[in-house]
Coordinates of C-alpha atoms in Angstrom, one line a residue:
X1 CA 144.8 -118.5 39.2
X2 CA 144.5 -119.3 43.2
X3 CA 141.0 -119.7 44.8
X4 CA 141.6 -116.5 46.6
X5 CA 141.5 -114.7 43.1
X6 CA 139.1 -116.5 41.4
X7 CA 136.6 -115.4 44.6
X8 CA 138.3 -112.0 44.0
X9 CA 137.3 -111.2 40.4
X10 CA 134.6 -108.3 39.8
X11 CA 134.2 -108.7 43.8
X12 CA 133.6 -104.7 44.9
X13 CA 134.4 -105.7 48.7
X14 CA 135.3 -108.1 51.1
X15 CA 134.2 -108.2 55.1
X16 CA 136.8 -108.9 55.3
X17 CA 139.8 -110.0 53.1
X18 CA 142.2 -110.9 56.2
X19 CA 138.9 -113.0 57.8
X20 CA 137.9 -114.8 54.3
X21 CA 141.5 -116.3 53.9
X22 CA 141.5 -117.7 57.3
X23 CA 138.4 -119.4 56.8
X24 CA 140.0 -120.8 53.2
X25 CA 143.0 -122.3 55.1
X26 CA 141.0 -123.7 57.5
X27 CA 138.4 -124.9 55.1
X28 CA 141.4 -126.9 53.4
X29 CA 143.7 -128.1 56.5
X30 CA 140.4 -129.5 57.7
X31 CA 139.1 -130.9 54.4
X32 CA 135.6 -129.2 55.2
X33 CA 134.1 -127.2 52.8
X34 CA 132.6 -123.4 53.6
X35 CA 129.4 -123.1 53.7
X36 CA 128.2 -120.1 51.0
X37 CA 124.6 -118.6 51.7
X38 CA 122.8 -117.1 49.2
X39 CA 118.8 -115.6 50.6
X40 CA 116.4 -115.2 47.5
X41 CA 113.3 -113.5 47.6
X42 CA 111.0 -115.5 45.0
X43 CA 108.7 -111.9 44.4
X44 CA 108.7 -112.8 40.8
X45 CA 109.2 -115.9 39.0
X46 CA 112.0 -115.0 36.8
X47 CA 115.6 -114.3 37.1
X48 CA 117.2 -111.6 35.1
X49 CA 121.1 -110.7 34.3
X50 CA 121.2 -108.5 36.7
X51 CA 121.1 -111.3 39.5
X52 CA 123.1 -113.4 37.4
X53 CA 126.1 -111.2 38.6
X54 CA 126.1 -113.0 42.3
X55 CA 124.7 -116.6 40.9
X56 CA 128.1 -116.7 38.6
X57 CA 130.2 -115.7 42.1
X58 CA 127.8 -118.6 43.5
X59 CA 129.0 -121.0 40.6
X60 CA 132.6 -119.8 41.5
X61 CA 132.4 -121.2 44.8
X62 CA 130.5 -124.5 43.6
X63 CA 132.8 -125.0 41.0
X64 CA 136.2 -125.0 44.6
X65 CA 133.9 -127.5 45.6
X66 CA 132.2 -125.5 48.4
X67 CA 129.1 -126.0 49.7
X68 CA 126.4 -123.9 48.5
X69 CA 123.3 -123.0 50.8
X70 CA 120.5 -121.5 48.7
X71 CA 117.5 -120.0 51.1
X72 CA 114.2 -119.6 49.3
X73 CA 112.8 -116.9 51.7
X74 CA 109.3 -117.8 51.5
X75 CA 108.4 -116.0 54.4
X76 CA 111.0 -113.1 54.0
X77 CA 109.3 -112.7 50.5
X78 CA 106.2 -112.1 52.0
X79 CA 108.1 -108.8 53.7
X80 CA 109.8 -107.8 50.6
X81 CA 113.4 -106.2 51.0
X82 CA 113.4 -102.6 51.9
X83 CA 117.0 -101.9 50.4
X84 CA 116.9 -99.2 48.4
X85 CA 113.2 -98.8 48.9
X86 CA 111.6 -95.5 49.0
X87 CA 108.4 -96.7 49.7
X88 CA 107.1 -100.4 51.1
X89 CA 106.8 -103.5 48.6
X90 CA 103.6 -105.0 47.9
X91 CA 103.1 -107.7 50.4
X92 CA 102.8 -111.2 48.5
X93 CA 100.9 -114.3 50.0
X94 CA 102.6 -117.4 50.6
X95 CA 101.0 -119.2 47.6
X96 CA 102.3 -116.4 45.2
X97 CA 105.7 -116.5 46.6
X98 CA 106.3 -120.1 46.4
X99 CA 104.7 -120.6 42.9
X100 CA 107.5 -118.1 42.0
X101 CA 109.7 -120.4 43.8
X102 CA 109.6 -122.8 41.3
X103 CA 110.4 -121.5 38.1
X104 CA 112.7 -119.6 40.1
X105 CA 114.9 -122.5 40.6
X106 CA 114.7 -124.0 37.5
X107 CA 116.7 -121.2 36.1
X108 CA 119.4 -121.1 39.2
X109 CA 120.4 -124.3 38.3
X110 CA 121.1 -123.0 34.8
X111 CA 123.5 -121.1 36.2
X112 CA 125.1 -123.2 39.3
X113 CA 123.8 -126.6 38.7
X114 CA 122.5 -129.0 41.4
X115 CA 125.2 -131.0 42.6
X116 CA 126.5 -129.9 46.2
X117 CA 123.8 -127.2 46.7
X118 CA 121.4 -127.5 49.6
X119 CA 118.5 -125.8 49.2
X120 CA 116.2 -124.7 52.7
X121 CA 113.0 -122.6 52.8
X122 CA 113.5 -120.1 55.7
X123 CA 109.6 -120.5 56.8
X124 CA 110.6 -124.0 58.0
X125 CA 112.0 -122.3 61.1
X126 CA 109.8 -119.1 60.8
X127 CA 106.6 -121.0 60.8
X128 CA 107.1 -122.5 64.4
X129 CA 107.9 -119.9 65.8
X130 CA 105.5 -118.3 68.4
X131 CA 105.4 -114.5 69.6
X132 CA 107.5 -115.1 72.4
X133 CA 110.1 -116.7 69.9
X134 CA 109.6 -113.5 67.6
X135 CA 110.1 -110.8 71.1
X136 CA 113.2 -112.4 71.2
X137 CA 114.8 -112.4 68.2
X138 CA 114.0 -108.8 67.7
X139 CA 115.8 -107.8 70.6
X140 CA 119.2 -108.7 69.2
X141 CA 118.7 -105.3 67.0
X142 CA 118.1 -102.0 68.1
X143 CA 115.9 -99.4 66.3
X144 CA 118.7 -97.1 66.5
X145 CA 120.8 -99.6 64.4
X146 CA 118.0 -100.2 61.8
X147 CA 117.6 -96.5 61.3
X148 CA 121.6 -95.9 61.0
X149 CA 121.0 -97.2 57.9
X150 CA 120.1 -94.9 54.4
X151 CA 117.4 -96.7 53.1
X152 CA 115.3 -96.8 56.3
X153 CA 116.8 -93.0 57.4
X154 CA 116.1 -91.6 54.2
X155 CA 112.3 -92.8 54.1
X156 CA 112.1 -91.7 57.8
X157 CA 113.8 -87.6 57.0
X158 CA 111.8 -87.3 54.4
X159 CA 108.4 -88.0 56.2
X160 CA 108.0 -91.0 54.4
X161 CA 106.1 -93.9 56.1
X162 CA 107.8 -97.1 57.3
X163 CA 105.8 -99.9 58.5
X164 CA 107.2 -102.0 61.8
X165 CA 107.2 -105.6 59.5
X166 CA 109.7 -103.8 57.2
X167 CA 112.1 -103.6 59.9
X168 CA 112.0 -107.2 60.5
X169 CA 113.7 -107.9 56.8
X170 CA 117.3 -107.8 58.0
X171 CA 116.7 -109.2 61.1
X172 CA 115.1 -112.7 60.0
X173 CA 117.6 -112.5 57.2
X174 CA 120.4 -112.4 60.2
X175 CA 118.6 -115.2 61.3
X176 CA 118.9 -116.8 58.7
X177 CA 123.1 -117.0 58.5
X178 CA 122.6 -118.2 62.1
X179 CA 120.6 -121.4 60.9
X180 CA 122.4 -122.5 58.1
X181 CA 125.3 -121.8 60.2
X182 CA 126.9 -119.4 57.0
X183 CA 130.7 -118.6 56.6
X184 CA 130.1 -116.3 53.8
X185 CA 127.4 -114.6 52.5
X186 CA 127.1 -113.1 49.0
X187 CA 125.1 -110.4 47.9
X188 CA 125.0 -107.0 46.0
X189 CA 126.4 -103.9 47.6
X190 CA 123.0 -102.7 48.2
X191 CA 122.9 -105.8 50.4
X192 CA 125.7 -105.2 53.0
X193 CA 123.5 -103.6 55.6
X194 CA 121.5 -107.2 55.8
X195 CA 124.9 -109.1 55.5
X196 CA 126.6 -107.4 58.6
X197 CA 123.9 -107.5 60.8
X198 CA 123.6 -111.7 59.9
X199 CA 127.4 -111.3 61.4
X200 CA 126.1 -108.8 64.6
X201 CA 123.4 -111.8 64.9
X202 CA 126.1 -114.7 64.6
X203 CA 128.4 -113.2 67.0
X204 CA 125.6 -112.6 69.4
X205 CA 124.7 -116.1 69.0
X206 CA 128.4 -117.3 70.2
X207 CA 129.3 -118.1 66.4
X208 CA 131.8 -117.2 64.4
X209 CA 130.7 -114.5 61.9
X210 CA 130.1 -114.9 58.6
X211 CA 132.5 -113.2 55.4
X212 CA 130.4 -110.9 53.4
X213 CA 131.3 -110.7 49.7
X214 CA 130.0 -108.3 47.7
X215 CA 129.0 -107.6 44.0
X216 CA 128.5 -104.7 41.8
X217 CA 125.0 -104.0 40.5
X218 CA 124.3 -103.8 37.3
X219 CA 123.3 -101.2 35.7
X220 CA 119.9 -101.8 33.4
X221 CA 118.8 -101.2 29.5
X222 CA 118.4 -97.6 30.5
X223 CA 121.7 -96.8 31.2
X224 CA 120.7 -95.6 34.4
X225 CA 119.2 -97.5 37.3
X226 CA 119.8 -101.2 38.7
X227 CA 118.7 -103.4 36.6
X228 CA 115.2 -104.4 38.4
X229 CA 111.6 -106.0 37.4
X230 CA 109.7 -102.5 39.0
X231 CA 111.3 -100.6 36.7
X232 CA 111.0 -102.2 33.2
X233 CA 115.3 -102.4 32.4
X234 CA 115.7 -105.6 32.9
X235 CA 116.5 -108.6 30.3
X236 CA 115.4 -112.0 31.8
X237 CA 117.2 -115.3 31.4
X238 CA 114.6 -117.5 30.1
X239 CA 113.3 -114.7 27.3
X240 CA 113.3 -115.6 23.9
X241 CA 116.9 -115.6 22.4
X242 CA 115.7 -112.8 20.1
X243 CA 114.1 -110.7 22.8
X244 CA 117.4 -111.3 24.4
X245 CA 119.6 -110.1 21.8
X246 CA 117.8 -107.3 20.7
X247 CA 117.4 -105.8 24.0
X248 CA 121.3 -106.3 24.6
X249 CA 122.2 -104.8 21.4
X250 CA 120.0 -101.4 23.2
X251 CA 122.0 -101.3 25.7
X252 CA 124.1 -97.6 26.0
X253 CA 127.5 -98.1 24.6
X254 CA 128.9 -97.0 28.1
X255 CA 127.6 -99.8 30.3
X256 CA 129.0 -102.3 27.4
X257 CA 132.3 -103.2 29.6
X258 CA 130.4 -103.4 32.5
X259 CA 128.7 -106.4 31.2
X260 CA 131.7 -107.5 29.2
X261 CA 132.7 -108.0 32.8
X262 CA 130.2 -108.9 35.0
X263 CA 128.0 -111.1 33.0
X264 CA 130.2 -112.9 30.2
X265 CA 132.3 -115.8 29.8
X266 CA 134.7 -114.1 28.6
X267 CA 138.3 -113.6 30.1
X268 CA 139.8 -110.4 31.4
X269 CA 142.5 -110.7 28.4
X270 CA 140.1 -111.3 25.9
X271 CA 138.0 -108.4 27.6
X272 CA 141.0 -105.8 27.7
X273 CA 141.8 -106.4 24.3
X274 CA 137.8 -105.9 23.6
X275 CA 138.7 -102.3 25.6
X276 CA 141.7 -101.6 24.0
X277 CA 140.4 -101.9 20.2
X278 CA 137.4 -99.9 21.2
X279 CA 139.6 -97.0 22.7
X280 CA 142.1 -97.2 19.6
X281 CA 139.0 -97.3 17.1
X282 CA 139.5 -100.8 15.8
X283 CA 136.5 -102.1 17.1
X284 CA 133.4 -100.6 16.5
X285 CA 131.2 -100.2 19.5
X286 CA 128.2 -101.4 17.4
X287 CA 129.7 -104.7 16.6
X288 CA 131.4 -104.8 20.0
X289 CA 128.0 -105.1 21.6
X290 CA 127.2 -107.5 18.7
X291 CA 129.8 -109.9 19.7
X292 CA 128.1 -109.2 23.7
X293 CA 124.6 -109.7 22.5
X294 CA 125.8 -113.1 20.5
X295 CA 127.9 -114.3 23.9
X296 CA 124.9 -113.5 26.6
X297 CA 122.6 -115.3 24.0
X298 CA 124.2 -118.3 23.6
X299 CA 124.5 -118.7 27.6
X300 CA 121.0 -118.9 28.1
X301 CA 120.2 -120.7 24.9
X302 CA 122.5 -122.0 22.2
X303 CA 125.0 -121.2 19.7
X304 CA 122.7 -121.8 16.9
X305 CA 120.0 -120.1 18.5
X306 CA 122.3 -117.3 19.0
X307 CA 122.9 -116.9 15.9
X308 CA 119.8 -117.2 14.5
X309 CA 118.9 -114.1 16.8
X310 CA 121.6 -112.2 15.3
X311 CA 120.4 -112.9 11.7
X312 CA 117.3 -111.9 12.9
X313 CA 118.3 -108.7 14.1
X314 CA 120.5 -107.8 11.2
X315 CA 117.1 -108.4 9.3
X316 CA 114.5 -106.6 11.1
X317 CA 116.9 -103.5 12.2
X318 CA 119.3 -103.4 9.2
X319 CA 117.9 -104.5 6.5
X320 CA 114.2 -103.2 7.7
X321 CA 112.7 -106.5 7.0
X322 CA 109.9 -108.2 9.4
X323 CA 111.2 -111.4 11.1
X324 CA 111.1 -114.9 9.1
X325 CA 109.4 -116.4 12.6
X326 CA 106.9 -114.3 13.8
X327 CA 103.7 -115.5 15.7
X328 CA 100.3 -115.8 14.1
X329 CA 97.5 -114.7 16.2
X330 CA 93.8 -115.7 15.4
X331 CA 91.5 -112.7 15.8
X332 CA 87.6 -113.5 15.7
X333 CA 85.3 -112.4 13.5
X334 CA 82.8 -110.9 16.2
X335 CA 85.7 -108.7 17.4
X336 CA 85.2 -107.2 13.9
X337 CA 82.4 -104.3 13.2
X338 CA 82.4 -103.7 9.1
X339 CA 86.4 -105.0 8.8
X340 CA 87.0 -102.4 11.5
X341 CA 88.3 -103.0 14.9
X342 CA 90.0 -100.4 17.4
X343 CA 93.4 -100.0 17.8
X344 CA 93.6 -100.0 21.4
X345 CA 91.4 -103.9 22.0
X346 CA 93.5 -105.3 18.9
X347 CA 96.4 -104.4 21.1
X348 CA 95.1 -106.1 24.4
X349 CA 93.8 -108.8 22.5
X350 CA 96.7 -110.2 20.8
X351 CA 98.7 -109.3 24.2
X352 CA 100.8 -106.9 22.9
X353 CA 100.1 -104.3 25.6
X354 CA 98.8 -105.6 28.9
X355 CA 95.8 -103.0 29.2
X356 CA 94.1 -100.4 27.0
X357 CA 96.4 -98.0 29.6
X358 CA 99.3 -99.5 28.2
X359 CA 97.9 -99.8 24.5
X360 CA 96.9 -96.2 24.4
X361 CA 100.1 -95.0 25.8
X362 CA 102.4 -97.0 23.3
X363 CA 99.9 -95.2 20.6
X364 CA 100.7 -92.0 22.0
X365 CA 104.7 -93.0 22.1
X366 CA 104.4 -93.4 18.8
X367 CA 105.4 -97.1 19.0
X368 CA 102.5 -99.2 17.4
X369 CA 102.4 -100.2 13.6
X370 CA 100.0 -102.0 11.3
X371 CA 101.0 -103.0 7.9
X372 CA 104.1 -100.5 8.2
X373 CA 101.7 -97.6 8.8
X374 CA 102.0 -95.7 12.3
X375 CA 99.8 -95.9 14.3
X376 CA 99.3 -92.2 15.9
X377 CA 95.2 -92.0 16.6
X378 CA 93.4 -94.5 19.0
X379 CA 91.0 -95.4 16.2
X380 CA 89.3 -97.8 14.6
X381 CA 91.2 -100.0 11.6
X382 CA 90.9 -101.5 9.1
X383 CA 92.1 -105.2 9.6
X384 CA 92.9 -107.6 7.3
X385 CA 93.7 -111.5 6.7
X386 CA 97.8 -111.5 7.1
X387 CA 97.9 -108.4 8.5
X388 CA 101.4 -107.0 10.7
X389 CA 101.2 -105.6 14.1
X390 CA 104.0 -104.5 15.3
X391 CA 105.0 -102.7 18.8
X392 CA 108.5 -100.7 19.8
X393 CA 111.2 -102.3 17.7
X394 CA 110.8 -105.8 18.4
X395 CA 107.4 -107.3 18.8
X396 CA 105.9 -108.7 15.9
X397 CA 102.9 -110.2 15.3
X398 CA 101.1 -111.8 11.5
X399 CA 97.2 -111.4 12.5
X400 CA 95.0 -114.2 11.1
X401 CA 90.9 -113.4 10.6

C-alpha cells in the first residue's frame, strides 16, 4: 500500500486530493517532512474512541515519518468550539483547561507516541497579544462568512443567542495553521468550516494553504448521536477494561462495522470477511461484537486484561453471576439509623450516582439493586455486612459495615 492510500483509508474528504499529492512529492523530492496539525481543546481530561478516529489518522502520518504538530488550545478551550453547538459551551478558566491538559496527553501518546511530535500551547502567542493585535486578526473574516456557516446560521434563524467570543473560535484556530506554519490539518467533518478558514487565513497571510483531511464521526453507545462527553455515549480510553467491554458489547448491532472500521486494528480483508459472514449468517452479530469488544479492549489495555473482561462479562450477563473483582466500600456506622439507611445517600455515598438527582432518577429507571432485590421506592433499607449494590448492568459494588 502507497502513502497516498494509507492517508486515504476511512478518510470522508480531502481539500483537496490533487493539492495533498503535490505537497507528498514535494515533501519527498525535498526530503522535508509535512507538517500535520492537530488543535485539541483540553475541556475534559479524558479522551474517548470517538477522537481516537483522527489520533489513529495522526499515527498514520507519524508512522511516514511526518511531522506531527499537536496544539493544546489553552486559550481556545477557554472559548469552547461552537461546531455543532446549539447553544454556547461553558466557559472554562485557564487552570481547569490546562489541568485537563495533562492527562490529556498522557493518553495521546497511547495512541501516536512521542517521538517526532511537537507539541505548542496556542496561548503562547495569544497571551502577548494586545487589542490592537486582536482588531487585526479579526478583520481577515467577515461576519458574513462566519454566519454562512450552519452552526452559527442555525442558532442565529432560530432566535437563538450567539455571544461575539464564540465567533472568535475559528478565527484563532486559523491562526493557529498560520503559526505552526501547517500543510495539513486533520479533523472531523464537523470540523471543515474551522479547517478552510485556517487555509482563507494562510492564503491571506502570503502562505501556501494548508490540505484539510477529514474523518467520519463516530456514532456513540446510543446508536444515535456523535459520540461526545455532554451527552453520556461515549466510552473513554483509560476506563476500566471491563467498563470498556461491557459498554462495547451495548453498542446497536448497526454501528458494529462502523467501528470494525474506524477504530480497530483490524484489516479491511479481515473486516469484509467479518461483513460477509454476518450478511450470509455465519457469524453471529452477538459474538461479532464480542470479537470487537475483545480487540478495542486489548488496545487500551492488554490481551490478558481483555480477556479477563470478557470472562467477566460472560459471568455477570450470561451466566447472571456478580463479578469475581468487585470493589468493597466501607460504609460508617453513623450513616446507619436502626440498620436502616436510605436508598438515595447509600447511592451518593458509595459514588455510584453523582447526586441524590441522579440517585433518585436511576431509582425511578428502575436501575438500582441491593442484594438482587430492585430497588423501585426511594426508601430506607435495610443494610447489611457484605451486602451488593448494584447500578444499570455493570456497576457493582460489596458494602462493608
Amino acid at each position: 500500500m502507497d502513502e497516498l492510500e494509507i492517508i486515504k483509508r476511512g478518510v470522508v474528504s480531502i481539500t483537496t486530493e490533487e493539492l495533498l499529492i503535490g505537497k507528498l512529492k514535494k515533501s519527498k523530492s525535498e526530503k522535508k517532512p509535512l507538517r500535520i496539525k492537530l488543535g485539541v481543546d483540553p475541556t475534559a481530561p479524558d479522551i474517548h474512541l470517538g477522537f481516537t478516529v483522527v489520533l489513529r489518522k495522526l499515527r498514520q502520518f507519524h508512522e511516514l515519518v511526518h511531522r506531527i504538530v499537536l496544539i493544546i488550545g489553552d486559550y481556545t478551550a477557554m472559548i469552547g468550539d461552537p461546531s455543532g453547538r446549539s447553544a454556547a459551551r461553558p466557559q472554562l478558566t485557564h487552570e481547569q483547561v490546562m489541568e485537563n491538559s495533562k492527562k490529556y496527553q498522557q493518553q495521546f501518546f497511547k495512541i501516536v507516541g512521542k517521538e517526532n511530535v511537537e507539541i505548542v500551547y496556542n496561548g503562547s502567542w495569544f497571551s502577548k497579544m494586545n487589542f490592537q493585535d486582536i482588531i487585526k486578526l479579526v478583520s481577515k473574516v467577515t461576519i458574513g462568512r462566519l454566519l454562512s456557516h450552519d452552526y452559527f446560521a442555525d442558532r442565529y434563524k432560530a432566535g437563538n443567542p450567539i455571544s461575539l467570543h464564540e465567533l472568535m473560535y475559528p478565527v484563532m484556530q486559523g491562526y493557529d495553521s498560520i503559526m505552526v506554519q501547517a500543510d495539513i490539518e486533520l479533523g472531523a467533518t464537523d470540523q471543515t468550516f474551522n479547517v478552510l478558514i485556517g487555509r482563507d487565513m494562510q492564503k491571506d497571510a502570503g502562505m501556501e494553504p494548508q490540505i484539510g483531511i477529514f474523518m467520519p464521526v463516530l456514532i456513540g453507545m446510543d446508536g444515535k448521536q456523535k459520540m461526545s462527553k455532554s451527552l453520556g455515549n461515549y466510552i473513554g480510553i483509560d476506563e476500566e477494561p471491563q467498563e470498556i467491554f461491557g459498554k462495547l458489547m451495548s453498542i446497536p448491532d448497526e454501528i458494529m462495522i462502523q467501528y470494525y472500521e474506524l477504530i480497530s486494528d483490524l484489516s479491511l480483508t479481515e473486516i469484509n470477511e467479518i461483513k460477509k459472514q454476518l450478511k450470509d449468517g455465519s457469524f453471529h452479530p452477538r459474538d461479532a461484537k464480542k470479537k470487537l469488544a475483545y480487540e478495542i479492549t486489548r488496545m487500551y489495555s492488554t490481551s490478558e486484561k481483555a480477556k479477563n473482561a470478557e470472562e467477566e462479562f460472560e459471568r455477570v450477563f450470561k451466566d447472571k453471576q456478580n463479578p469475581e473483582d468487585m470493589q468493597e466500600i466501607k460504609i460508617a456506622s453513623t450513616e446507619l439509623k436502626d440498620g436502616k439507611i436510605w436508598i438515595v445517600k447509600l447511592l451518593t455515598l458509595t459514588g455510584m450516582a453523582e447526586s441524590k438527582g441522579e440517585a433518585q432518577r436511576l431509582i425511578s429507571q428502575g436501575a438500582v439493586t441491593l442484594n438482587g432485590e430492585k430497588i423501585t421506592t426511594p426508601s430506607d433499607c435495610v443494610l447489611q455486612d457484605g451486602a451488593i449494590l448494584k447500578v444499570g448492568k455493570r456497576k457493582f459494588a460489596k458494602l462493608r459495615l
